[in-house]
Amino acid sequence: MIALGCDHGGYELMQEVKAFLDKKGWEYKDFGTDSTASTDYPIYAKRVGKAIQSGECEKGILICGTGIGISITANKMKGIRCALCHDVFSAEATRLHNDTQIVAMGGRVVGAGLALKIVETFLTTPFSNDERHIRRINQMESEE
Ligand code: RB5
């Protein structure tokens, strides 16, 4: 199950992401927002982060205007690793190297074509399980 969260700045791109996930037949749970009315991105980052922490969802997609505020918020949550990605190389590398559960994007930064490639790459790339990457993730988490 994929957890989705966005603010007003990410709402329109999230509709494209949902249509893409529907087409792929990939299940998701939408944690809002549900319109372009102004709202606060931490609300949605926290909902998605909690869904990952609890095990309700395995992966998450967060979108705000830049992707910055929503990714910073998610990364403050224990055990959450969220990568802000605006290119396909980073989306692949962060799964292989960082075992990130959440990808964040900026709805005012990327177009739908690139965003959907980022989403597909992020969701289909497994963690490498390499010892050096596990070691680095553990070093990261010891700061929490
Ligand atoms: C909202 O205007 C905007 O600040 C938000 O979507 C995001 O870009 C924050 O980092």
mmCIF file of C-alpha atoms and ligand atoms in Angstrom:
data_model
loop_
_atom_site.group_PDB
_atom_site.id
_atom_site.type_symbol
_atom_site.label_atom_id
_atom_site.label_comp_id
_atom_site.label_asym_id
_atom_site.label_seq_id
_atom_site.Cartn_x
_atom_site.Cartn_y
_atom_site.Cartn_z
ATOM 1 C CA MET A 1 0.000 0.000 0.000
ATOM 2 C CA ILE A 2 1.290 3.448 -0.972
ATOM 3 C CA ALA A 3 0.515 6.458 1.242
ATOM 4 C CA LEU A 4 -0.167 9.732 -0.569
ATOM 5 C CA GLY A 5 -0.026 13.220 0.893
ATOM 6 C CA CYS A 6 0.101 16.703 -0.564
ATOM 7 C CA ASP A 7 -0.720 20.319 0.204
ATOM 8 C CA HIS A 8 -2.389 22.811 -2.132
ATOM 9 C CA GLY A 9 0.893 23.302 -4.017
ATOM 10 C CA GLY A 10 1.021 19.604 -4.819
ATOM 11 C CA TYR A 11 -2.653 18.871 -5.280
ATOM 12 C CA GLU A 12 -2.775 19.045 -9.081
ATOM 13 C CA LEU A 13 0.314 16.906 -9.612
ATOM 14 C CA MET A 14 -1.027 14.394 -7.084
ATOM 15 C CA GLN A 15 -4.126 13.935 -9.254
ATOM 16 C CA GLU A 16 -1.802 12.905 -12.093
ATOM 17 C CA VAL A 17 0.053 10.547 -9.764
ATOM 18 C CA LYS A 18 -3.224 8.949 -8.649
ATOM 19 C CA ALA A 19 -4.352 8.434 -12.252
ATOM 20 C CA PHE A 20 -0.973 6.801 -12.971
ATOM 21 C CA LEU A 21 -1.217 4.494 -9.952
ATOM 22 C CA ASP A 22 -4.787 3.571 -10.962
ATOM 23 C CA LYS A 23 -3.568 2.688 -14.455
ATOM 24 C CA LYS A 24 -0.824 0.519 -12.981
ATOM 25 C CA GLY A 25 -3.242 -1.114 -10.543
ATOM 26 C CA TRP A 26 -1.053 -0.101 -7.584
ATOM 27 C CA GLU A 27 -3.012 0.360 -4.376
ATOM 28 C CA TYR A 28 -2.794 3.591 -2.459
ATOM 29 C CA LYS A 29 -4.341 5.397 0.472
ATOM 30 C CA ASP A 30 -4.922 9.113 0.030
ATOM 31 C CA PHE A 31 -4.215 11.162 3.172
ATOM 32 C CA GLY A 32 -5.185 14.485 1.527
ATOM 33 C CA THR A 33 -5.356 17.345 0.926
ATOM 34 C CA ASP A 34 -8.440 17.187 -1.248
ATOM 35 C CA SER A 35 -8.463 20.580 -2.970
ATOM 36 C CA THR A 36 -6.271 23.513 -3.988
ATOM 37 C CA ALA A 37 -7.385 25.493 -0.918
ATOM 38 C CA SER A 38 -4.426 26.724 1.113
ATOM 39 C CA THR A 39 -3.384 24.353 3.872
ATOM 40 C CA ASP A 40 -0.297 23.323 5.882
ATOM 41 C CA TYR A 41 2.066 20.713 4.431
ATOM 42 C CA PRO A 42 3.203 19.272 7.820
ATOM 43 C CA ILE A 43 -0.297 17.819 8.347
ATOM 44 C CA TYR A 44 0.077 15.541 5.333
ATOM 45 C CA ALA A 45 3.734 14.698 5.870
ATOM 46 C CA LYS A 46 2.872 13.518 9.384
ATOM 47 C CA ARG A 47 -0.104 11.440 8.233
ATOM 48 C CA VAL A 48 2.000 9.690 5.599
ATOM 49 C CA GLY A 49 4.955 9.250 7.972
ATOM 50 C CA LYS A 50 2.694 7.685 10.601
ATOM 51 C CA ALA A 51 1.237 5.287 8.033
ATOM 52 C CA ILE A 52 4.794 4.128 7.254
ATOM 53 C CA GLN A 53 5.808 3.953 10.926
ATOM 54 C CA SER A 54 2.776 1.825 11.790
ATOM 55 C CA GLY A 55 3.312 -0.533 8.862
ATOM 56 C CA GLU A 56 -0.048 0.370 7.331
ATOM 57 C CA CYS A 57 1.800 1.488 4.182
ATOM 58 C CA GLU A 58 5.192 0.423 2.817
ATOM 59 C CA LYS A 59 5.916 3.429 0.609
ATOM 60 C CA GLY A 60 4.792 7.043 0.405
ATOM 61 C CA ILE A 61 4.595 9.930 -2.035
ATOM 62 C CA LEU A 62 4.557 13.512 -0.744
ATOM 63 C CA ILE A 63 4.059 16.606 -2.870
ATOM 64 C CA CYS A 64 4.041 20.275 -1.865
ATOM 65 C CA GLY A 65 4.947 23.331 -3.938
ATOM 66 C CA THR A 66 8.684 22.716 -3.794
ATOM 67 C CA GLY A 67 8.794 19.327 -2.063
ATOM 68 C CA ILE A 68 11.080 20.903 0.515
ATOM 69 C CA GLY A 69 8.822 21.592 3.497
ATOM 70 C CA ILE A 70 6.987 18.318 3.202
ATOM 71 C CA SER A 71 10.225 16.294 2.951
ATOM 72 C CA ILE A 72 11.863 18.114 5.875
ATOM 73 C CA THR A 73 8.820 17.344 8.020
ATOM 74 C CA ALA A 74 8.788 13.664 7.078
ATOM 75 C CA ASN A 75 12.506 13.344 7.781
ATOM 76 C CA LYS A 76 11.994 14.543 11.379
ATOM 77 C CA MET A 77 9.928 11.436 12.091
ATOM 78 C CA LYS A 78 11.633 8.424 13.651
ATOM 79 C CA GLY A 79 12.640 5.784 11.136
ATOM 80 C CA ILE A 80 11.406 7.796 8.171
ATOM 81 C CA ARG A 81 13.703 8.369 5.222
ATOM 82 C CA CYS A 82 12.239 10.693 2.619
ATOM 83 C CA ALA A 83 14.078 11.759 -0.548
ATOM 84 C CA LEU A 84 13.284 14.938 -2.441
ATOM 85 C CA CYS A 85 13.715 13.884 -6.077
ATOM 86 C CA HIS A 86 13.387 15.905 -9.238
ATOM 87 C CA ASP A 87 15.259 13.515 -11.506
ATOM 88 C CA VAL A 88 15.072 9.810 -12.273
ATOM 89 C CA PHE A 89 18.703 9.084 -11.378
ATOM 90 C CA SER A 90 18.152 10.280 -7.795
ATOM 91 C CA ALA A 91 14.902 8.322 -7.490
ATOM 92 C CA GLU A 92 16.746 5.124 -8.389
ATOM 93 C CA ALA A 93 19.847 5.894 -6.331
ATOM 94 C CA THR A 94 17.931 6.747 -3.179
ATOM 95 C CA ARG A 95 16.136 3.408 -3.240
ATOM 96 C CA LEU A 96 19.376 1.492 -3.904
ATOM 97 C CA HIS A 97 21.494 3.405 -1.380
ATOM 98 C CA ASN A 98 19.205 4.935 1.260
ATOM 99 C CA ASP A 99 16.257 2.492 1.336
ATOM 100 C CA THR A 100 13.971 5.530 1.466
ATOM 101 C CA GLN A 101 10.314 4.777 2.051
ATOM 102 C CA ILE A 102 9.022 8.128 0.796
ATOM 103 C CA VAL A 103 9.671 10.193 -2.324
ATOM 104 C CA ALA A 104 8.863 13.908 -2.230
ATOM 105 C CA MET A 105 8.454 16.208 -5.215
ATOM 106 C CA GLY A 106 7.545 19.816 -5.879
ATOM 107 C CA GLY A 107 4.352 20.312 -7.822
ATOM 108 C CA ARG A 108 5.644 23.736 -8.877
ATOM 109 C CA VAL A 109 8.991 22.303 -9.932
ATOM 110 C CA VAL A 110 8.426 19.227 -12.123
ATOM 111 C CA GLY A 111 5.915 18.476 -14.853
ATOM 112 C CA ALA A 112 3.749 15.383 -14.780
ATOM 113 C CA GLY A 113 5.790 13.494 -17.386
ATOM 114 C CA LEU A 114 8.976 13.585 -15.326
ATOM 115 C CA ALA A 115 7.138 13.176 -12.016
ATOM 116 C CA LEU A 116 5.515 9.928 -13.138
ATOM 117 C CA LYS A 117 8.885 8.512 -14.245
ATOM 118 C CA ILE A 118 10.288 9.444 -10.830
ATOM 119 C CA VAL A 119 7.345 7.737 -9.101
ATOM 120 C CA GLU A 120 7.625 4.594 -11.221
ATOM 121 C CA THR A 121 11.379 4.351 -10.684
ATOM 122 C CA PHE A 122 11.077 4.944 -6.947
ATOM 123 C CA LEU A 123 8.337 2.344 -6.511
ATOM 124 C CA THR A 124 9.976 -0.375 -8.605
ATOM 125 C CA THR A 125 13.608 -0.111 -7.496
ATOM 126 C CA PRO A 126 14.537 -2.420 -4.602
ATOM 127 C CA PHE A 127 17.048 -1.586 -1.873
ATOM 128 C CA SER A 128 20.486 -2.956 -2.776
ATOM 129 C CA ASN A 129 20.936 -4.547 0.659
ATOM 130 C CA ASP A 130 24.655 -3.822 0.336
ATOM 131 C CA GLU A 131 26.489 -3.950 3.652
ATOM 132 C CA ARG A 132 27.970 -0.464 3.186
ATOM 133 C CA HIS A 133 24.547 1.069 2.607
ATOM 134 C CA ILE A 134 23.052 -0.730 5.615
ATOM 135 C CA ARG A 135 25.968 0.538 7.721
ATOM 136 C CA ARG A 136 25.383 4.130 6.582
ATOM 137 C CA ILE A 137 21.640 3.955 7.227
ATOM 138 C CA ASN A 138 22.382 2.681 10.737
ATOM 139 C CA GLN A 139 24.798 5.585 11.263
ATOM 140 C CA MET A 140 22.065 7.956 10.118
ATOM 141 C CA GLU A 141 19.482 6.468 12.427
ATOM 142 C CA SER A 142 21.737 6.596 15.484
ATOM 143 C CA GLU A 143 21.215 10.402 15.363
ATOM 144 C CA GLU A 144 17.455 10.083 15.838
HETATM 145 C C1 RB5 B 1 3.005 26.619 0.042
HETATM 146 O O1 RB5 B 1 2.834 27.890 -0.491
HETATM 147 C C2 RB5 B 1 4.446 26.208 -0.026
HETATM 148 O O2 RB5 B 1 5.189 26.914 0.897
HETATM 149 C C3 RB5 B 1 4.592 24.725 0.165
HETATM 150 O O3 RB5 B 1 3.829 24.040 -0.773
HETATM 151 C C4 RB5 B 1 5.996 24.171 0.049
HETATM 152 O O4 RB5 B 1 6.605 24.588 -1.133
HETATM 153 C C5 RB5 B 1 6.867 24.381 1.224
HETATM 154 O O5 RB5 B 1 8.007 23.927 1.295
#
